[in-house]
Amino acid sequence: MADELKRGLEGVLVAESDLSYVDGEVGKLVYRGYDIEDLARGASYEEVLYLLWHGSLPTAAELDSFVADLAAEREVNDGVIETVRALADAGERPMAALRTATSMLSAYDPDNEGDDDGATLRQGRRITAKIPTVLAAFERVRQGEEPVAPDPDLSHAGNFLYMLTGTEPDAVSEETFDMALTLHADHGLNASTFTAMVIGSTMADVYSSVTGGIGALSGSLHGGANQDVMEVLHDIDDSSKDPVQWVKDTRDDGGRIPGFGHRVYKVKDPRANILEEKLRDLAESSGDTKWLDYTTAIEEYLTDQGLVEKGIAPNVDFYSGSVYDSLGIPVDMYTPIFAMSRVGGWIAHVAEYQEDNRLIRPRARYTGPEDAAFVPLDER
Ligand SMILES: CC(C)(COP(=O)(O)OP(=O)(O)OC[C@H]1O[C@@H](n2cnc3c(N)ncnc32)[C@H](O)[C@@H]1OP(=O)(O)O)[C@@H](O)C(=O)NCCC(=O)NCCS
């Protein structure tokens, strides 16, 4: 049993955690026991951060001081902005730019060498506050615009949209984006969270954990599926193709439908249900139902084909792209926005794991030779 090899660590238990639980058979996700639907509809992203980092929902006074502390950390040093400009000039991809800039943030953290009990959460708060500033600055600079300074009076979600566009968002956009941040904040030991934990288990600083988490999330098997969905929807639109025909052609070619299927969920992802509803609200209020029509047609067709019943159901990415597009967010910013939310989960898991830390160090089954005869260089 001890020597059983689990490819991809699938199903392997490596830690105990109070943070989030996914029941893929019934489509349930909870953060510290609270159903994701209740949190998405009733709590702000800041409340969710507090819940994940401090163990309980905040009182109004606790939330006020938490929000103020977070907002006070939004500004980033000019040195980081100069680097962001250089990265945009070089045509760097947004996730790679975020990875580089996040690592650089540590240079300006007044207690980046703090390694006492509270250091992970203290430094983590600064990182969480500054990531939106970095991302918005990168997007503006590459569009030939100047970065917009953060507004400490706006919410985490509202301030990001403000820094991105230079205009304060309307209430529906702010609420929708806040909901999307909550929905992506944590999801058990996914690959990027585990990456952050492995780094944290060496007692490296949390900048290293978050930088590693961003790297892991950037991979196409993890954070990129909502971008794929949106590219498909644009493709369907640009070519005036019938969405159902696109699905038929893709399946005939043996291709997969992005936004469908999940390693854990065998029914529709609960986050997809919530975002679908939001997409419907946005479509109704704007009168532009294009993305809603396409996604509904695809889902109905695949349901009729029995795919959903077989467990290949819509996941969170099937709807998040359309929601972001409706908010005017460019497609290649979707994965960075995922990072902007998931950073809350990464920090929570690192802090939780370090409370009873054990260096994460698995083994590989060695399949190479054990007695190769060494030949000196000049005899090879
Ligand atoms: C997410 C994903 C990688 C999970 O895959 P997995 O648990 O490893 O499942 P498998 O790859 O073993 O697939 C099981 C079966 O379902 C099929 N399947 C899975 N996802 C599918 C999809 N999106 N479209 C069509 N068929 C799909 C596979 O072809 C396979 O069929 P087979 O047994 O006849 O070969 C997979 O569903 C996928 O590639 N989805 C599209 C990308 C996506 O949306 N990713 C975001 C996830 S949040």
CSV table of C-alpha atoms and ligand atoms in Angstrom, one decimal:
chain,number,residue,atom,x,y,z
A,1,MET,CA,0.0,0.0,0.0
A,2,ALA,CA,2.8,2.4,1.0
A,3,ASP,CA,4.4,1.8,-2.4
A,4,GLU,CA,1.2,2.3,-4.5
A,5,LEU,CA,1.9,4.8,-7.2
A,6,LYS,CA,-0.8,7.4,-7.7
A,7,ARG,CA,-0.2,9.3,-11.0
A,8,GLY,CA,-1.0,12.9,-10.6
A,9,LEU,CA,-1.6,12.3,-6.8
A,10,GLU,CA,-5.2,11.6,-7.8
A,11,GLY,CA,-7.2,10.8,-4.7
A,12,VAL,CA,-4.2,11.0,-2.3
A,13,LEU,CA,-4.9,12.7,1.0
A,14,VAL,CA,-2.0,14.9,2.0
A,15,ALA,CA,-3.4,17.2,4.7
A,16,GLU,CA,-6.4,18.0,6.8
A,17,SER,CA,-8.1,21.3,6.0
A,18,ASP,CA,-11.1,23.2,7.4
A,19,LEU,CA,-11.1,25.5,4.3
A,20,SER,CA,-13.2,24.2,1.5
A,21,TYR,CA,-15.0,21.0,0.6
A,22,VAL,CA,-16.1,19.8,-2.9
A,23,ASP,CA,-18.8,17.1,-3.2
A,24,GLY,CA,-18.6,16.3,-6.9
A,25,GLU,CA,-21.4,13.8,-6.9
A,26,VAL,CA,-24.1,16.2,-5.7
A,27,GLY,CA,-22.4,19.5,-6.9
A,28,LYS,CA,-21.7,21.1,-3.6
A,29,LEU,CA,-18.9,23.5,-2.6
A,30,VAL,CA,-18.5,24.9,0.9
A,31,TYR,CA,-16.0,27.3,2.4
A,32,ARG,CA,-15.6,26.5,6.1
A,33,GLY,CA,-19.1,24.9,6.0
A,34,TYR,CA,-20.9,27.8,4.3
A,35,ASP,CA,-22.5,26.9,1.0
A,36,ILE,CA,-20.9,28.7,-2.0
A,37,GLU,CA,-24.4,29.9,-3.1
A,38,ASP,CA,-25.1,31.6,0.2
A,39,LEU,CA,-21.6,33.2,0.2
A,40,ALA,CA,-21.8,34.3,-3.5
A,41,ARG,CA,-25.2,35.9,-3.0
A,42,GLY,CA,-24.8,37.2,0.6
A,43,ALA,CA,-21.2,38.0,1.3
A,44,SER,CA,-18.6,40.3,-0.3
A,45,TYR,CA,-15.2,38.9,-1.5
A,46,GLU,CA,-13.7,40.7,1.5
A,47,GLU,CA,-16.0,38.8,3.9
A,48,VAL,CA,-14.9,35.6,2.2
A,49,LEU,CA,-11.2,36.5,2.6
A,50,TYR,CA,-11.8,37.1,6.3
A,51,LEU,CA,-13.7,33.8,6.6
A,52,LEU,CA,-10.9,31.9,4.9
A,53,TRP,CA,-8.0,33.6,6.7
A,54,HIS,CA,-9.5,34.0,10.2
A,55,GLY,CA,-11.9,31.1,10.5
A,56,SER,CA,-15.2,32.8,10.9
A,57,LEU,CA,-17.4,35.3,9.2
A,58,PRO,CA,-16.5,38.8,10.5
A,59,THR,CA,-18.8,41.0,12.6
A,60,ALA,CA,-19.5,44.5,11.0
A,61,ALA,CA,-16.7,46.1,13.1
A,62,GLU,CA,-14.2,43.3,12.2
A,63,LEU,CA,-15.1,43.7,8.5
A,64,ASP,CA,-14.8,47.5,8.6
A,65,SER,CA,-11.3,47.3,10.0
A,66,PHE,CA,-10.3,44.4,7.7
A,67,VAL,CA,-11.6,46.2,4.6
A,68,ALA,CA,-9.7,49.4,5.6
A,69,ASP,CA,-6.5,47.5,6.2
A,70,LEU,CA,-6.8,45.7,2.9
A,71,ALA,CA,-7.6,48.9,0.9
A,72,ALA,CA,-4.7,50.7,2.6
A,73,GLU,CA,-2.3,48.3,1.0
A,74,ARG,CA,-3.4,48.7,-2.7
A,75,GLU,CA,-0.7,51.1,-3.9
A,76,VAL,CA,2.3,49.6,-5.5
A,77,ASN,CA,5.8,51.0,-5.6
A,78,ASP,CA,6.8,53.0,-8.8
A,79,GLY,CA,9.5,50.4,-9.3
A,80,VAL,CA,6.9,47.7,-9.8
A,81,ILE,CA,4.9,50.0,-12.2
A,82,GLU,CA,8.1,50.6,-14.2
A,83,THR,CA,8.6,46.8,-14.5
A,84,VAL,CA,5.0,46.4,-15.5
A,85,ARG,CA,5.6,49.0,-18.3
A,86,ALA,CA,8.7,47.1,-19.4
A,87,LEU,CA,6.8,43.8,-19.4
A,88,ALA,CA,3.9,45.3,-21.4
A,89,ASP,CA,6.4,46.8,-23.9
A,90,ALA,CA,8.1,43.4,-24.3
A,91,GLY,CA,4.7,41.9,-25.2
A,92,GLU,CA,4.7,39.7,-22.1
A,93,ARG,CA,1.6,37.5,-21.5
A,94,PRO,CA,-0.6,38.8,-18.6
A,95,MET,CA,-0.1,35.7,-16.4
A,96,ALA,CA,3.6,35.8,-16.9
A,97,ALA,CA,3.7,39.6,-16.2
A,98,LEU,CA,1.6,39.0,-13.0
A,99,ARG,CA,4.1,36.2,-11.9
A,100,THR,CA,7.1,38.5,-12.4
A,101,ALA,CA,5.5,41.6,-10.7
A,102,THR,CA,4.2,39.5,-7.8
A,103,SER,CA,7.6,38.2,-7.1
A,104,MET,CA,9.0,41.8,-7.3
A,105,LEU,CA,6.5,43.1,-4.7
A,106,SER,CA,8.5,41.4,-2.0
A,107,ALA,CA,11.3,43.9,-2.5
A,108,TYR,CA,9.0,46.7,-1.2
A,109,ASP,CA,7.4,44.8,1.6
A,110,PRO,CA,8.6,46.4,4.9
A,111,ASP,CA,8.5,43.1,6.7
A,112,ASN,CA,9.3,40.7,3.9
A,113,GLU,CA,11.7,38.8,6.2
A,114,GLY,CA,9.1,38.4,8.9
A,115,ASP,CA,8.7,34.7,9.6
A,116,ASP,CA,6.7,34.9,12.9
A,117,ASP,CA,3.3,33.2,13.2
A,118,GLY,CA,1.4,36.0,11.6
A,119,ALA,CA,3.8,36.7,8.7
A,120,THR,CA,2.0,34.7,6.1
A,121,LEU,CA,-1.3,36.4,6.6
A,122,ARG,CA,0.3,39.9,7.0
A,123,GLN,CA,2.3,39.6,3.8
A,124,GLY,CA,-0.5,37.7,2.1
A,125,ARG,CA,-2.9,40.7,2.8
A,126,ARG,CA,-0.4,43.0,1.0
A,127,ILE,CA,-0.1,40.7,-2.0
A,128,THR,CA,-3.9,40.3,-2.2
A,129,ALA,CA,-4.4,44.0,-2.1
A,130,LYS,CA,-1.7,44.8,-4.7
A,131,ILE,CA,-2.4,42.1,-7.3
A,132,PRO,CA,-5.5,44.0,-8.8
A,133,THR,CA,-3.3,47.2,-9.0
A,134,VAL,CA,-0.6,45.3,-10.9
A,135,LEU,CA,-3.1,43.7,-13.2
A,136,ALA,CA,-5.0,46.8,-14.0
A,137,ALA,CA,-1.8,48.8,-14.6
A,138,PHE,CA,-0.5,46.1,-17.0
A,139,GLU,CA,-3.8,46.1,-19.0
A,140,ARG,CA,-3.9,49.9,-19.2
A,141,VAL,CA,-0.3,50.3,-20.2
A,142,ARG,CA,-0.5,47.7,-23.0
A,143,GLN,CA,-3.6,49.6,-24.2
A,144,GLY,CA,-1.5,52.8,-24.4
A,145,GLU,CA,-3.2,54.3,-21.3
A,146,GLU,CA,-1.7,55.5,-18.0
A,147,PRO,CA,-2.4,53.4,-14.9
A,148,VAL,CA,-5.2,54.6,-12.6
A,149,ALA,CA,-4.4,54.9,-8.9
A,150,PRO,CA,-6.4,52.8,-6.6
A,151,ASP,CA,-9.4,54.3,-4.8
A,152,PRO,CA,-9.4,53.1,-1.1
A,153,ASP,CA,-13.1,54.0,-0.8
A,154,LEU,CA,-14.2,51.4,-3.4
A,155,SER,CA,-14.6,47.6,-2.7
A,156,HIS,CA,-12.0,45.2,-3.8
A,157,ALA,CA,-14.1,44.3,-6.9
A,158,GLY,CA,-15.2,47.8,-7.6
A,159,ASN,CA,-11.8,49.3,-7.3
A,160,PHE,CA,-10.3,46.7,-9.8
A,161,LEU,CA,-12.9,47.6,-12.4
A,162,TYR,CA,-12.3,51.3,-11.7
A,163,MET,CA,-8.5,50.9,-12.2
A,164,LEU,CA,-9.1,48.9,-15.3
A,165,THR,CA,-11.5,51.3,-17.0
A,166,GLY,CA,-10.9,54.7,-15.3
A,167,THR,CA,-14.6,54.8,-14.5
A,168,GLU,CA,-16.4,53.7,-11.4
A,169,PRO,CA,-18.4,50.6,-12.2
A,170,ASP,CA,-22.2,50.5,-11.9
A,171,ALA,CA,-23.7,48.5,-9.1
A,172,VAL,CA,-24.6,45.5,-11.2
A,173,SER,CA,-21.1,45.2,-12.7
A,174,GLU,CA,-19.5,45.5,-9.3
A,175,GLU,CA,-21.8,43.0,-7.7
A,176,THR,CA,-21.3,40.5,-10.5
A,177,PHE,CA,-17.5,40.8,-10.4
A,178,ASP,CA,-17.5,40.5,-6.6
A,179,MET,CA,-19.5,37.3,-7.0
A,180,ALA,CA,-17.1,35.9,-9.5
A,181,LEU,CA,-14.2,36.6,-7.1
A,182,THR,CA,-16.0,34.8,-4.3
A,183,LEU,CA,-16.8,31.8,-6.6
A,184,HIS,CA,-13.1,31.3,-7.5
A,185,ALA,CA,-11.6,32.0,-4.1
A,186,ASP,CA,-10.9,28.4,-3.0
A,187,HIS,CA,-11.4,24.9,-4.3
A,188,GLY,CA,-9.7,22.3,-2.2
A,189,LEU,CA,-6.2,21.1,-3.1
A,190,ASN,CA,-6.2,22.1,-6.8
A,191,ALA,CA,-2.8,22.2,-8.5
A,192,SER,CA,-2.0,25.8,-7.8
A,193,THR,CA,-3.1,25.6,-4.2
A,194,PHE,CA,-1.0,22.5,-3.7
A,195,THR,CA,2.0,24.2,-5.4
A,196,ALA,CA,1.7,27.1,-3.0
A,197,MET,CA,1.5,24.7,-0.1
A,198,VAL,CA,4.5,22.7,-1.2
A,199,ILE,CA,6.5,26.0,-1.3
A,200,GLY,CA,5.1,27.1,2.0
A,201,SER,CA,6.0,23.8,3.6
A,202,THR,CA,9.7,24.6,3.1
A,203,MET,CA,9.0,27.8,5.2
A,204,ALA,CA,9.8,30.0,2.2
A,205,ASP,CA,8.0,33.3,2.3
A,206,VAL,CA,4.5,33.7,1.0
A,207,TYR,CA,5.7,35.8,-2.0
A,208,SER,CA,7.3,32.6,-3.2
A,209,SER,CA,4.2,30.6,-2.6
A,210,VAL,CA,1.9,33.0,-4.5
A,211,THR,CA,4.4,33.4,-7.3
A,212,GLY,CA,4.5,29.6,-7.6
A,213,GLY,CA,0.7,29.4,-7.4
A,214,ILE,CA,0.4,31.9,-10.3
A,215,GLY,CA,2.9,29.8,-12.4
A,216,ALA,CA,0.8,26.6,-11.8
A,217,LEU,CA,-2.5,28.4,-12.5
A,218,SER,CA,-1.1,29.7,-15.8
A,219,GLY,CA,-1.1,26.2,-17.4
A,220,SER,CA,-3.8,25.3,-19.9
A,221,LEU,CA,-4.9,22.3,-17.8
A,222,HIS,CA,-5.7,24.5,-14.9
A,223,GLY,CA,-6.6,28.1,-15.3
A,224,GLY,CA,-7.1,28.6,-19.0
A,225,ALA,CA,-10.4,26.9,-19.8
A,226,ASN,CA,-12.7,30.0,-19.6
A,227,GLN,CA,-10.5,31.7,-22.1
A,228,ASP,CA,-10.9,28.7,-24.4
A,229,VAL,CA,-14.7,28.9,-24.0
A,230,MET,CA,-14.8,32.6,-24.9
A,231,GLU,CA,-12.5,32.1,-27.9
A,232,VAL,CA,-15.0,29.4,-29.2
A,233,LEU,CA,-17.9,31.7,-28.6
A,234,HIS,CA,-16.2,34.5,-30.6
A,235,ASP,CA,-15.2,32.0,-33.3
A,236,ILE,CA,-18.9,30.9,-33.6
A,237,ASP,CA,-19.9,34.5,-33.7
A,238,ASP,CA,-17.3,35.7,-36.2
A,239,SER,CA,-18.1,32.8,-38.6
A,240,SER,CA,-21.9,33.1,-38.1
A,241,LYS,CA,-21.9,29.4,-37.4
A,242,ASP,CA,-24.7,27.7,-35.6
A,243,PRO,CA,-23.4,26.9,-32.1
A,244,VAL,CA,-24.9,23.4,-32.2
A,245,GLN,CA,-23.3,22.7,-35.5
A,246,TRP,CA,-19.9,23.8,-34.0
A,247,VAL,CA,-20.4,21.3,-31.2
A,248,LYS,CA,-21.3,18.5,-33.6
A,249,ASP,CA,-18.3,19.3,-35.8
A,250,THR,CA,-16.0,19.4,-32.8
A,251,ARG,CA,-17.3,16.1,-31.4
A,252,ASP,CA,-17.1,14.5,-34.9
A,253,ASP,CA,-13.5,15.5,-35.0
A,254,GLY,CA,-13.0,13.8,-31.5
A,255,GLY,CA,-12.5,17.2,-29.9
A,256,ARG,CA,-13.6,18.3,-26.4
A,257,ILE,CA,-16.1,21.0,-25.6
A,258,PRO,CA,-14.3,23.5,-23.4
A,259,GLY,CA,-16.3,24.4,-20.2
A,260,PHE,CA,-17.7,20.8,-19.9
A,261,GLY,CA,-16.4,18.1,-17.7
A,262,HIS,CA,-14.5,18.2,-14.4
A,263,ARG,CA,-12.2,15.9,-12.5
A,264,VAL,CA,-14.3,16.3,-9.3
A,265,TYR,CA,-17.8,17.4,-10.4
A,266,LYS,CA,-19.9,14.7,-12.0
A,267,VAL,CA,-23.0,17.0,-12.1
A,268,LYS,CA,-23.3,20.7,-13.1
A,269,ASP,CA,-20.7,22.7,-11.1
A,270,PRO,CA,-22.7,24.8,-8.5
A,271,ARG,CA,-20.6,27.8,-9.5
A,272,ALA,CA,-21.7,27.4,-13.1
A,273,ASN,CA,-25.4,27.6,-11.9
A,274,ILE,CA,-24.7,30.9,-10.2
A,275,LEU,CA,-22.8,32.5,-13.1
A,276,GLU,CA,-25.4,31.3,-15.6
A,277,GLU,CA,-28.0,33.2,-13.6
A,278,LYS,CA,-25.7,36.3,-13.6
A,279,LEU,CA,-25.2,36.0,-17.3
A,280,ARG,CA,-28.9,35.9,-17.7
A,281,ASP,CA,-29.3,39.1,-15.6
A,282,LEU,CA,-26.6,40.9,-17.5
A,283,ALA,CA,-28.1,39.9,-20.9
A,284,GLU,CA,-31.5,41.0,-19.8
A,285,SER,CA,-30.3,44.4,-18.6
A,286,SER,CA,-28.1,45.1,-21.6
A,287,GLY,CA,-30.5,43.5,-24.2
A,288,ASP,CA,-27.5,41.7,-25.7
A,289,THR,CA,-28.4,38.0,-25.3
A,290,LYS,CA,-25.8,36.6,-27.8
A,291,TRP,CA,-23.5,34.8,-25.4
A,292,LEU,CA,-26.4,33.6,-23.4
A,293,ASP,CA,-28.1,32.2,-26.5
A,294,TYR,CA,-25.0,30.4,-27.6
A,295,THR,CA,-24.2,28.8,-24.3
A,296,THR,CA,-27.8,27.8,-23.7
A,297,ALA,CA,-28.0,26.2,-27.1
A,298,ILE,CA,-24.8,24.3,-26.5
A,299,GLU,CA,-25.8,23.1,-23.0
A,300,GLU,CA,-29.3,22.1,-24.2
A,301,TYR,CA,-27.8,20.1,-27.1
A,302,LEU,CA,-25.3,18.3,-24.9
A,303,THR,CA,-27.9,17.5,-22.4
A,304,ASP,CA,-30.2,16.0,-25.1
A,305,GLN,CA,-27.2,14.0,-26.3
A,306,GLY,CA,-26.9,12.5,-22.8
A,307,LEU,CA,-23.4,14.0,-22.1
A,308,VAL,CA,-24.5,15.8,-19.0
A,309,GLU,CA,-26.1,12.7,-17.6
A,310,LYS,CA,-22.8,10.9,-18.2
A,311,GLY,CA,-21.2,13.4,-15.8
A,312,ILE,CA,-19.7,15.7,-18.4
A,313,ALA,CA,-21.6,18.8,-17.3
A,314,PRO,CA,-21.0,22.5,-17.5
A,315,ASN,CA,-18.2,23.7,-15.2
A,316,VAL,CA,-17.5,27.2,-13.8
A,317,ASP,CA,-15.5,28.1,-16.9
A,318,PHE,CA,-18.5,27.6,-19.3
A,319,TYR,CA,-20.1,30.8,-18.0
A,320,SER,CA,-17.4,32.9,-16.4
A,321,GLY,CA,-15.9,34.0,-19.8
A,322,SER,CA,-19.3,35.3,-21.0
A,323,VAL,CA,-19.8,37.1,-17.7
A,324,TYR,CA,-16.3,38.8,-18.0
A,325,ASP,CA,-16.9,39.6,-21.6
A,326,SER,CA,-20.2,41.3,-20.7
A,327,LEU,CA,-18.2,43.4,-18.1
A,328,GLY,CA,-15.8,44.5,-20.9
A,329,ILE,CA,-12.8,42.5,-19.7
A,330,PRO,CA,-10.4,41.2,-22.4
A,331,VAL,CA,-10.1,37.5,-22.9
A,332,ASP,CA,-6.5,37.1,-21.9
A,333,MET,CA,-7.2,38.7,-18.5
A,334,TYR,CA,-9.5,35.9,-17.4
A,335,THR,CA,-6.8,33.7,-16.0
A,336,PRO,CA,-5.1,36.6,-14.2
A,337,ILE,CA,-8.5,37.5,-12.7
A,338,PHE,CA,-8.8,33.9,-11.5
A,339,ALA,CA,-5.4,34.4,-9.8
A,340,MET,CA,-6.6,37.7,-8.3
A,341,SER,CA,-9.4,35.7,-6.6
A,342,ARG,CA,-7.6,32.4,-5.8
A,343,VAL,CA,-4.7,34.2,-4.1
A,344,GLY,CA,-7.1,34.3,-1.1
A,345,GLY,CA,-7.3,30.5,-1.1
A,346,TRP,CA,-3.5,30.0,-1.6
A,347,ILE,CA,-2.7,32.2,1.4
A,348,ALA,CA,-5.3,30.5,3.6
A,349,HIS,CA,-4.0,27.0,2.7
A,350,VAL,CA,-0.4,28.0,3.3
A,351,ALA,CA,-1.2,29.6,6.7
A,352,GLU,CA,-3.3,26.7,7.7
A,353,TYR,CA,-0.7,24.1,6.7
A,354,GLN,CA,2.1,26.0,8.4
A,355,GLU,CA,0.3,25.8,11.7
A,356,ASP,CA,1.2,22.1,11.8
A,357,ASN,CA,3.9,22.1,9.2
A,358,ARG,CA,5.6,19.1,7.7
A,359,LEU,CA,7.9,19.5,4.7
A,360,ILE,CA,6.1,18.1,1.7
A,361,ARG,CA,8.5,15.6,0.1
A,362,PRO,CA,7.0,12.6,-1.8
A,363,ARG,CA,9.0,10.0,-3.6
A,364,ALA,CA,9.2,8.7,-7.1
A,365,ARG,CA,9.4,5.0,-7.9
A,366,TYR,CA,12.9,4.8,-9.4
A,367,THR,CA,12.9,3.0,-12.7
A,368,GLY,CA,16.5,3.7,-13.8
A,369,PRO,CA,19.6,1.4,-13.5
A,370,GLU,CA,21.3,1.1,-10.1
A,371,ASP,CA,24.8,-0.1,-11.1
A,372,ALA,CA,25.9,1.8,-14.2
A,373,ALA,CA,29.7,1.7,-14.6
A,374,PHE,CA,31.1,5.3,-14.6
A,375,VAL,CA,33.2,6.1,-17.7
A,376,PRO,CA,35.5,9.2,-17.4
A,377,LEU,CA,34.9,12.0,-19.9
A,378,ASP,CA,38.0,11.4,-21.9
A,379,GLU,CA,37.1,7.7,-22.4
A,380,ARG,CA,33.5,8.4,-23.5
B,1,LIG,C1,-11.7,18.9,-17.1
B,1,LIG,C2,-11.3,17.6,-17.7
B,1,LIG,C3,-9.8,17.7,-18.0
B,1,LIG,C4,-11.5,16.5,-16.7
B,1,LIG,O1,-11.2,15.3,-17.3
B,1,LIG,P1,-11.0,13.9,-16.6
B,1,LIG,O2,-11.6,13.8,-15.3
B,1,LIG,O3,-9.5,13.6,-16.6
B,1,LIG,O4,-11.8,13.0,-17.6
B,1,LIG,P2,-11.3,12.3,-18.8
B,1,LIG,O5,-10.4,13.1,-19.6
B,1,LIG,O6,-10.8,11.0,-18.4
B,1,LIG,O7,-12.6,12.1,-19.7
B,1,LIG,C5,-13.6,11.1,-19.4
B,1,LIG,C6,-14.5,10.9,-20.7
B,1,LIG,O8,-15.3,12.1,-20.8
B,1,LIG,C7,-15.0,12.7,-22.1
B,1,LIG,N1,-15.0,14.2,-21.9
B,1,LIG,C8,-14.5,14.8,-20.8
B,1,LIG,N2,-14.6,16.1,-21.0
B,1,LIG,C9,-15.2,16.3,-22.2
B,1,LIG,C10,-15.5,17.5,-22.9
B,1,LIG,N3,-15.3,18.7,-22.4
B,1,LIG,N4,-16.1,17.3,-24.1
B,1,LIG,C11,-16.3,16.1,-24.6
B,1,LIG,N5,-16.0,15.0,-24.0
B,1,LIG,C12,-15.4,15.1,-22.8
B,1,LIG,C13,-13.6,12.2,-22.5
B,1,LIG,O9,-13.5,12.2,-23.9
B,1,LIG,C14,-13.7,10.8,-22.0
B,1,LIG,O10,-14.4,10.0,-22.8
B,1,LIG,P3,-14.0,8.5,-23.1
B,1,LIG,O11,-14.1,7.8,-21.8
B,1,LIG,O12,-15.1,8.0,-24.1
B,1,LIG,O13,-12.6,8.6,-23.7
B,1,LIG,C15,-12.1,17.4,-19.0
B,1,LIG,O14,-13.4,17.2,-18.7
B,1,LIG,C16,-11.8,18.4,-20.0
B,1,LIG,O15,-10.8,18.4,-20.8
B,1,LIG,N6,-12.8,19.4,-20.1
B,1,LIG,C17,-12.6,20.5,-21.1
B,1,LIG,C18,-11.7,21.6,-20.5
B,1,LIG,C19,-12.3,22.3,-19.3
B,1,LIG,O16,-13.4,22.8,-19.4
B,1,LIG,N7,-11.5,22.5,-18.2
B,1,LIG,C20,-11.9,23.2,-17.1
B,1,LIG,C21,-12.1,22.4,-15.9
B,1,LIG,S1,-12.6,23.4,-14.5
